[in-house]
Coordinates of C-alpha atoms in Angstrom, one line a residue:
M1 CA 0.0 0.0 0.0
E2 CA 1.3 3.5 -0.9
R3 CA 2.3 5.8 1.9
T4 CA 0.0 8.8 2.5
V5 CA 0.5 12.0 4.4
T6 CA -2.1 13.3 6.8
V7 CA -3.1 17.0 6.8
L8 CA -5.2 18.3 9.7
V9 CA -7.5 21.1 8.6
Y10 CA -9.0 23.2 11.3
S11 CA -11.9 25.7 10.8
D12 CA -15.3 26.1 12.4
D13 CA -16.5 26.8 8.8
V14 CA -17.2 23.7 6.8
N15 CA -16.8 25.8 3.6
T16 CA -13.3 26.9 4.6
R17 CA -12.3 23.3 5.2
E18 CA -13.7 22.3 1.8
Q19 CA -11.8 25.2 0.1
V20 CA -8.5 23.9 1.6
R21 CA -9.2 20.3 0.5
M22 CA -10.3 21.4 -3.0
A23 CA -7.3 23.8 -3.4
A24 CA -4.6 21.3 -2.5
G25 CA -6.4 18.2 -3.9
R26 CA -5.5 14.6 -3.2
R27 CA -2.0 14.8 -4.6
P28 CA -0.7 18.4 -4.9
A29 CA 2.7 17.4 -6.4
A30 CA 4.0 14.4 -8.3
D31 CA 6.9 13.9 -5.8
L32 CA 4.5 13.8 -2.8
P33 CA 2.4 10.9 -1.6
P34 CA -1.4 11.3 -1.6
I35 CA -3.0 13.4 1.1
E36 CA -5.5 12.2 3.6
Y37 CA -7.4 15.0 5.3
L38 CA -8.4 15.1 8.9
E39 CA -11.0 17.8 9.4
C40 CA -11.5 19.4 12.8
A41 CA -14.1 22.0 13.7
T42 CA -13.2 22.6 17.4
L43 CA -10.0 23.1 19.4
P44 CA -10.6 19.9 21.5
A45 CA -10.8 17.9 18.3
V46 CA -7.5 19.4 17.1
L47 CA -5.7 18.6 20.4
T48 CA -7.1 15.1 20.5
A49 CA -6.0 14.4 16.9
L50 CA -2.5 15.8 17.5
E51 CA -2.1 13.9 20.8
Q52 CA -2.9 10.6 18.9
G53 CA -0.2 11.3 16.4
G54 CA 0.1 10.6 12.8
V55 CA -0.5 14.2 11.6
D56 CA 2.1 15.4 9.1
A57 CA 1.0 19.0 8.7
C58 CA -1.8 21.3 9.9
V59 CA -3.8 24.0 8.1
L60 CA -5.4 26.3 10.7
D61 CA -8.0 29.0 9.9
G62 CA -6.9 32.2 11.6
E63 CA -10.5 33.5 11.4
A64 CA -12.1 30.5 13.2
V65 CA -14.2 31.1 16.3
P66 CA -14.1 30.9 19.2
A67 CA -10.5 29.7 19.0
G68 CA -8.6 31.4 16.1
G69 CA -6.0 29.4 14.2
M70 CA -3.1 31.6 15.2
G71 CA -3.9 31.2 18.9
V72 CA -4.4 27.5 18.3
C73 CA -1.0 27.3 16.5
R74 CA 0.8 29.0 19.4
Q75 CA -0.9 26.6 21.9
I76 CA 0.0 23.5 20.0
K77 CA 3.6 24.6 19.4
D78 CA 3.8 24.9 23.2
E79 CA 1.9 21.8 24.2
I80 CA 2.4 19.1 21.5
F81 CA 5.8 17.3 21.5
D82 CA 7.2 17.3 18.0
C83 CA 4.4 19.4 16.7
P84 CA 3.9 19.1 12.9
P85 CA 4.5 22.2 10.7
V86 CA 1.6 24.6 10.5
L87 CA 0.1 26.8 7.7
V88 CA -2.3 29.5 8.9
L89 CA -4.9 31.2 6.8
I90 CA -4.8 34.9 7.6
G91 CA -7.7 37.3 7.1
R92 CA -5.6 40.1 5.7
P93 CA -2.0 40.6 4.7
Q94 CA -1.4 42.9 7.7
D95 CA -1.9 39.8 9.9
A96 CA 1.3 38.2 8.7
W97 CA 3.0 39.4 11.9
L98 CA 0.5 37.5 14.0
A99 CA 1.2 34.4 12.0
S100 CA 4.9 34.9 12.9
W101 CA 4.0 35.4 16.5
S102 CA 2.0 32.1 16.4
R103 CA 5.1 30.3 15.3
A104 CA 3.5 29.0 12.1
E105 CA 5.9 27.9 9.4
A106 CA 3.7 29.4 6.6
A107 CA 0.8 31.8 6.2
V108 CA -1.5 32.4 3.2
P109 CA -4.4 34.9 2.9
H110 CA -8.0 33.9 3.1
P111 CA -10.0 33.5 0.9
V112 CA -7.9 30.6 -0.3
D113 CA -5.9 31.0 -3.4
P114 CA -5.4 27.5 -4.7
T115 CA -1.9 28.1 -6.1
E116 CA -0.6 29.9 -3.1
L117 CA -2.0 27.4 -0.6
T118 CA -0.8 24.4 -2.7
N119 CA 2.7 25.9 -2.9
A120 CA 2.9 26.6 0.8
L121 CA 1.5 23.2 1.8
T122 CA 3.8 21.2 -0.6
G123 CA 6.7 23.1 0.9
L124 CA 5.7 22.0 4.4
L125 CA 5.1 18.4 3.4
R126 CA 8.5 18.2 1.5
S127 CA 10.3 19.4 4.6
V128 CA 8.5 16.8 6.7
L129 CA 9.3 14.0 4.3
A130 CA 13.0 15.1 4.0
A131 CA 13.5 15.2 7.8
P132 CA 15.2 12.2 9.3
A133 CA 12.9 9.9 11.2

């Protein structure tokens, strides 16, 4: 069976989660294994999924409520051992500093631009796959 990578997508908005899935697709680059998406609508679901392990990267919605993706990112970077890399969706370009504060490895503006999101996510996944086990 072919290896897959797991991408956790967090947003309280089902449409945002769908936009992320549709933008990156099942296999965003030929050199990457297929993606399996793990969708989470709440902070407790994110924490449970990360504690169970097996997540290769996260996409967090910075505009999610009540727990925004940038705050969630900062929390998981503090609390989850060997936290996977995180891409945050930011509401406006001026929020890039907040993404940096959150310790996210990448940030792209919302609404989702498929090319920008795919490029950022493939970069994160390549870094994960290149890292020694």
